[in-house]
Short mmCIF file of C-alpha atoms in Angstrom, two decimals:
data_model
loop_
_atom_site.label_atom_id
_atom_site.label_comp_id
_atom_site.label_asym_id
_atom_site.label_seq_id
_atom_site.Cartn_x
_atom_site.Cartn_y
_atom_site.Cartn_z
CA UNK A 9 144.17 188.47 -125.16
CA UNK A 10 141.96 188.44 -122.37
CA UNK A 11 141.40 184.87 -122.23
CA UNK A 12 145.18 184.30 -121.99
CA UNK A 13 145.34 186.77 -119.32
CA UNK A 14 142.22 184.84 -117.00
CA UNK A 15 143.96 181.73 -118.18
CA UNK A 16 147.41 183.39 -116.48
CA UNK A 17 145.41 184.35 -113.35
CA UNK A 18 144.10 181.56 -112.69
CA UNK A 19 147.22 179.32 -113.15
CA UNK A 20 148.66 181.49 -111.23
CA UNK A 21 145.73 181.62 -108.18
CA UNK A 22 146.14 177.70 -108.41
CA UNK A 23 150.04 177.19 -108.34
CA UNK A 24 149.57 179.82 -105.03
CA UNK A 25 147.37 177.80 -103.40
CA UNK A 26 148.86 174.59 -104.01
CA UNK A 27 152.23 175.53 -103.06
CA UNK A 28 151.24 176.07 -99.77
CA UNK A 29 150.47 171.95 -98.84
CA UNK A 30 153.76 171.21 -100.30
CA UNK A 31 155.83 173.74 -98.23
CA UNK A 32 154.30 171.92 -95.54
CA UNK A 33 155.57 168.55 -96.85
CA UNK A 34 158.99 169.41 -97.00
CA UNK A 35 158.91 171.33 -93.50
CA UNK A 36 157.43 167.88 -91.84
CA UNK A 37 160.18 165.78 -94.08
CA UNK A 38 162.97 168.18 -93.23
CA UNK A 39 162.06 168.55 -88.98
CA UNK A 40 162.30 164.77 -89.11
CA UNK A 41 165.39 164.68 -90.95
CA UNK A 42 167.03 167.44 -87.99
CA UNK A 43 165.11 164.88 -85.47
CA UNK A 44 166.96 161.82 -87.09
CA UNK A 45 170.30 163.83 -87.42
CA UNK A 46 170.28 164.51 -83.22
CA UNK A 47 169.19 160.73 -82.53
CA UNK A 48 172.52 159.67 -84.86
CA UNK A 49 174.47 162.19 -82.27
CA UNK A 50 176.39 160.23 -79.43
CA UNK A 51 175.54 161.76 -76.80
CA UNK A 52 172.01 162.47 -77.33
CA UNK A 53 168.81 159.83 -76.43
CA UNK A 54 165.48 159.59 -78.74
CA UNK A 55 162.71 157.28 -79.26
CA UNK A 56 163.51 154.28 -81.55
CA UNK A 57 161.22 155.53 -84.71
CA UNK A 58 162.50 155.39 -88.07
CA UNK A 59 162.85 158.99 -88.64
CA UNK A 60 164.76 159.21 -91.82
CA UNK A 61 162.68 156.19 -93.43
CA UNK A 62 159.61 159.10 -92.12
CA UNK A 63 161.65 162.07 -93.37
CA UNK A 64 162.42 160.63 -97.17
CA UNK A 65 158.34 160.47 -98.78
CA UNK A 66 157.33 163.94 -97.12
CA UNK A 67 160.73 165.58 -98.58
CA UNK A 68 160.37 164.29 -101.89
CA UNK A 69 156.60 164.57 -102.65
CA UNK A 70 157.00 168.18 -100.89
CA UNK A 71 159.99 169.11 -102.81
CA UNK A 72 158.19 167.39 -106.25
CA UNK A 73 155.34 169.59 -105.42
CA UNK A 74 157.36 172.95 -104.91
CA UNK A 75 158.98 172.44 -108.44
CA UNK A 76 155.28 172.34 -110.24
CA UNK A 77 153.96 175.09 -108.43
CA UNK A 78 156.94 177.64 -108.56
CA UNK A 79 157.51 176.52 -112.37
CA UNK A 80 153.92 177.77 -113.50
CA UNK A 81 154.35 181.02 -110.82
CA UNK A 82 157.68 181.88 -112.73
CA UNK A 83 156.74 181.42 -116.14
CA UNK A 84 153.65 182.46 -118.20
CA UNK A 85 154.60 180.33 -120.51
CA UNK A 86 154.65 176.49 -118.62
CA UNK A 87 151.53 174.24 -119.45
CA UNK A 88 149.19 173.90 -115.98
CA UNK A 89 150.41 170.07 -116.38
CA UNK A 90 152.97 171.10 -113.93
CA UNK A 91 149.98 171.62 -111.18
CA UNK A 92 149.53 167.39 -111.36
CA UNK A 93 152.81 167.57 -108.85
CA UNK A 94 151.54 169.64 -106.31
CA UNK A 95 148.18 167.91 -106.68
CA UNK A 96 149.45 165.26 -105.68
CA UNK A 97 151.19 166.25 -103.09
CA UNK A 98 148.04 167.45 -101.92
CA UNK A 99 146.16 164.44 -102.05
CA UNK A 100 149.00 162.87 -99.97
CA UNK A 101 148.33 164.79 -97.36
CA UNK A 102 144.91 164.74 -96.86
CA UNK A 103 144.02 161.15 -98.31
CA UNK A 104 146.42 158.49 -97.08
CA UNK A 105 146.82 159.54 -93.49
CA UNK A 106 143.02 158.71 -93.16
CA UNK A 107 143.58 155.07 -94.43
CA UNK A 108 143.20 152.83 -90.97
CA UNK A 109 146.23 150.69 -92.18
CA UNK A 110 149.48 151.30 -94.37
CA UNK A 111 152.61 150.75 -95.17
CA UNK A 112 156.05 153.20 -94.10
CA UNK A 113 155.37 155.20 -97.44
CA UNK A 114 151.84 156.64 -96.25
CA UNK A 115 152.17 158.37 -92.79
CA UNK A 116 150.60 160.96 -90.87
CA UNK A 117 151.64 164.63 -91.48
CA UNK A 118 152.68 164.38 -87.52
CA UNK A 119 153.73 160.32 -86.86
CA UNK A 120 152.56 157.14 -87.97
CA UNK A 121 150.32 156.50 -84.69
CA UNK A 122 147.68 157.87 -83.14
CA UNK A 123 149.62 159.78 -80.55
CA UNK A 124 153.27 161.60 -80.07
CA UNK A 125 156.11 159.20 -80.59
CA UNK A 126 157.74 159.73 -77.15
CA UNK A 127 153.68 158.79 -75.79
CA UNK A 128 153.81 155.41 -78.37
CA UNK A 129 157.36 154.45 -76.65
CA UNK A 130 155.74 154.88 -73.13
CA UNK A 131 153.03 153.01 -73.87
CA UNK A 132 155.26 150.27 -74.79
CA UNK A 133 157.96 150.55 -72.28
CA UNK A 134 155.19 150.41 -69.53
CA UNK A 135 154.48 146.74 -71.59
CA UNK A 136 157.96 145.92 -71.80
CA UNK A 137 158.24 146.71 -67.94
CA UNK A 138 155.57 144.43 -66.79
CA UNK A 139 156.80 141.72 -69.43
CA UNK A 140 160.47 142.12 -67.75
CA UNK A 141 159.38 142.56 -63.98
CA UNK A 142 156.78 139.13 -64.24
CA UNK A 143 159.44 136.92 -65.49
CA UNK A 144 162.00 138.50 -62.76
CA UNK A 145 159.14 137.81 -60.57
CA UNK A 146 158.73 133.69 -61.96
CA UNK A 147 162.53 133.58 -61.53
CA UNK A 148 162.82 134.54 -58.06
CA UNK A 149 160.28 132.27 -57.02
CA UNK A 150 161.73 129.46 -58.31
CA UNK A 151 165.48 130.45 -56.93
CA UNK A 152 163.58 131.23 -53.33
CA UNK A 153 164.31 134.99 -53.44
CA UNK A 154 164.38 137.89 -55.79
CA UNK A 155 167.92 138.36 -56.72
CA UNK A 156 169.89 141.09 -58.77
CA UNK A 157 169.80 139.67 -62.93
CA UNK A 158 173.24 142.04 -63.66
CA UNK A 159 174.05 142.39 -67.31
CA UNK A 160 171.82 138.64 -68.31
CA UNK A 161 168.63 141.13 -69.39
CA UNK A 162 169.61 142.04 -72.90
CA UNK A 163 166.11 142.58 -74.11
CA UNK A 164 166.11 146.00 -76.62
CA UNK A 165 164.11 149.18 -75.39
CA UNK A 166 162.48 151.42 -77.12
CA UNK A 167 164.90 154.01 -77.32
CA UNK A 168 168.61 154.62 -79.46
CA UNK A 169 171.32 156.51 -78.44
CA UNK A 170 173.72 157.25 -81.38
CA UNK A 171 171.41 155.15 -84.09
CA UNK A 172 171.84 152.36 -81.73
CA UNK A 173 169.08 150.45 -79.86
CA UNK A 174 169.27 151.05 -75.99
CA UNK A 175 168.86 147.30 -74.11
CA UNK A 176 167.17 147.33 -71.10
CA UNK A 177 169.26 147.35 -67.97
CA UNK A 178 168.52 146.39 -64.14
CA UNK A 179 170.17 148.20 -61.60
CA UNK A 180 170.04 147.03 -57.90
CA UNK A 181 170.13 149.49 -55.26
CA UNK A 182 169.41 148.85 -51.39
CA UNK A 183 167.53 151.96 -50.71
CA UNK A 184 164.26 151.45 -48.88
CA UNK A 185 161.25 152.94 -51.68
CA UNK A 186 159.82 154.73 -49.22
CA UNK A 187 162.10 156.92 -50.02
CA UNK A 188 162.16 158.63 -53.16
CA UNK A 189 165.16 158.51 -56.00
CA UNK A 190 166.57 160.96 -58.92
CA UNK A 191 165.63 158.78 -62.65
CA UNK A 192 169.22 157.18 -63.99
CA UNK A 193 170.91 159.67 -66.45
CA UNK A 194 169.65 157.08 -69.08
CA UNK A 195 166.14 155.80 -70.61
CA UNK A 196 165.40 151.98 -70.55
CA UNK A 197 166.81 151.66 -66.84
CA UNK A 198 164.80 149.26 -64.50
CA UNK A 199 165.92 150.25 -60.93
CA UNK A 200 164.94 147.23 -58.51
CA UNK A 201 164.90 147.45 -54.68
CA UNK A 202 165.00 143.95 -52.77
CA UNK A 203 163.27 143.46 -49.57
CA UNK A 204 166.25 141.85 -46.70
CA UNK A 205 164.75 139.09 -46.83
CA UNK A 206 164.39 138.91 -50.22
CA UNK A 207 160.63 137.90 -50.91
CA UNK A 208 159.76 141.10 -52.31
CA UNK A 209 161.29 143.81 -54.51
CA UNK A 210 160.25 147.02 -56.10
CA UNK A 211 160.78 148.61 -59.70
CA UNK A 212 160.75 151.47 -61.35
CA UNK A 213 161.57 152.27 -65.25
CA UNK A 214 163.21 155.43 -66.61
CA UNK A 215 162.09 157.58 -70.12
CA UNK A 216 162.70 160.24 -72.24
CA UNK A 217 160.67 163.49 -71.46
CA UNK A 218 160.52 163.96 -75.04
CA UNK A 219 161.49 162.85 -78.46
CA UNK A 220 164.86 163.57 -78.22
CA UNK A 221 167.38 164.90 -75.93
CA UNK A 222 169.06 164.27 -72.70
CA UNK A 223 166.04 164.73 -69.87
CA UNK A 224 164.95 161.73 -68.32
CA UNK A 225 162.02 160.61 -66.06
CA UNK A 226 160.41 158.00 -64.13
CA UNK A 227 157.70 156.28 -66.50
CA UNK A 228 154.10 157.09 -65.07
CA UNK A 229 151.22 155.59 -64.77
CA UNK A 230 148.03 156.41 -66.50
CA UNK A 231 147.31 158.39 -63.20
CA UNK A 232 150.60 161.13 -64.03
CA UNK A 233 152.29 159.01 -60.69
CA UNK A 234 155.81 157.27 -60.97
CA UNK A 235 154.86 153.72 -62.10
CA UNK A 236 156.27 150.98 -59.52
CA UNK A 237 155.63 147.62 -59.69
CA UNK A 238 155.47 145.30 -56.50
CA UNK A 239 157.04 141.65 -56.98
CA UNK A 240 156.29 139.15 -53.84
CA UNK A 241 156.96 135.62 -53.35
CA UNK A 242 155.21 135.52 -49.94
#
């Protein structure tokens, strides 16, 4: 009698414990689910990240986990085999994510990288920008001038708006950049200024503040000011 009983407690002390790492699972698989939901939404913006490809391992090992542990908590009589779920759940969480390389199955409890999402597409739209703004720069000198490239960019961003991939886009204006201008309403634009005489020109790149949702920003620099790139022919 007493044996049962300790063996009891202590199934029970485990399946506790253990169902605490895969609550977590399924409340990182299920806030990436909501996060891929609002980048499907039309009028909302968010980083290009495979959210629901994300979302799928940490809902099912979290939800796989929650079924072992709650099935030895409800019932006395359930063999502690049902702990290998949450186990495992458990070593999913603290084993894989400190692998240095691996596949979409085996991410971090937070991303995949080694910093915020909305930080990894900065990173690379500052890249992208300098990619973009050199060859704007080679084609101007060999045309003699820097001239407006219109709708001829069609290189992707690293942003979505409605599960579609923004493209970058250039927009020309004439004001001088001394003076300062409100961010587009829209991530992945590349504002360009052109000197008159058209030997030198400006740019400047918008982002996402965060994630997901509708407030953009200049891209910085590594400094926290707005990031502008110079282009001259002279």
């Amino acid at each position: 009698m007493e044996v049962s009983l300790l063996k009891r407690l202590g199934g029970l002390s485990l399946a506790v414990l253990l169902i605490m790492p895969s609550g977590y699972a399924f409340v990182v698989g299920s806030g990436r689910l909501a996060l891929w939901s609002m980048a499907q939404q039309p009028n909302q913006y968010a980083v290009a990240y495979p959210y629901l490809a994300d979302a799928v391992p940490w809902m099912a090992l979290g939800l796989l986990g929650l079924i072992g542990s709650l099935a030895v908590i409800t019932s006395g009589q359930r063999s502690w085999r049902w702990l290998w779920f949450p186990a495992v759940t458990l070593l999913y969480c603290l084993l894989f994510p400190l692998l240095p390389s691996y596949g979409w199955f085996f991410h971090r409890a937070h991303h995949p990288m080694s910093s915020q999402p909305i930080e990894w597409a900065q990173d690379l739209t500052r890249w992208d920008f300098r990619r973009i703004t050199g060859d704007l720069t080679v084609k101007a000198k060999s045309s003699g001038g820097f001239s407006c490239p219109g709708d001829d960019l069609k290189v992707p961003s690293r942003f979505m708006s409605g599960g579609q991939t923004l493209v970058y886009e250039v927009r020309c204006v004439d004001r001088a950049i001394r003076n300062a201008i409100s961010p587009p309403t829209r991530p992945a634009i590349i504002l360009m200024r052109i000197s008159e005489d058209r030997q030198e020109a400006w740019f400047q790149v918008t982002t996402l503040m965060n994630d997901t949702g509708e407030w953009v920003t200049w891209v910085s620099n590594y400094g926290g000011q707005d990031f502008v790139i110079h282009g001259s022919i002279k």
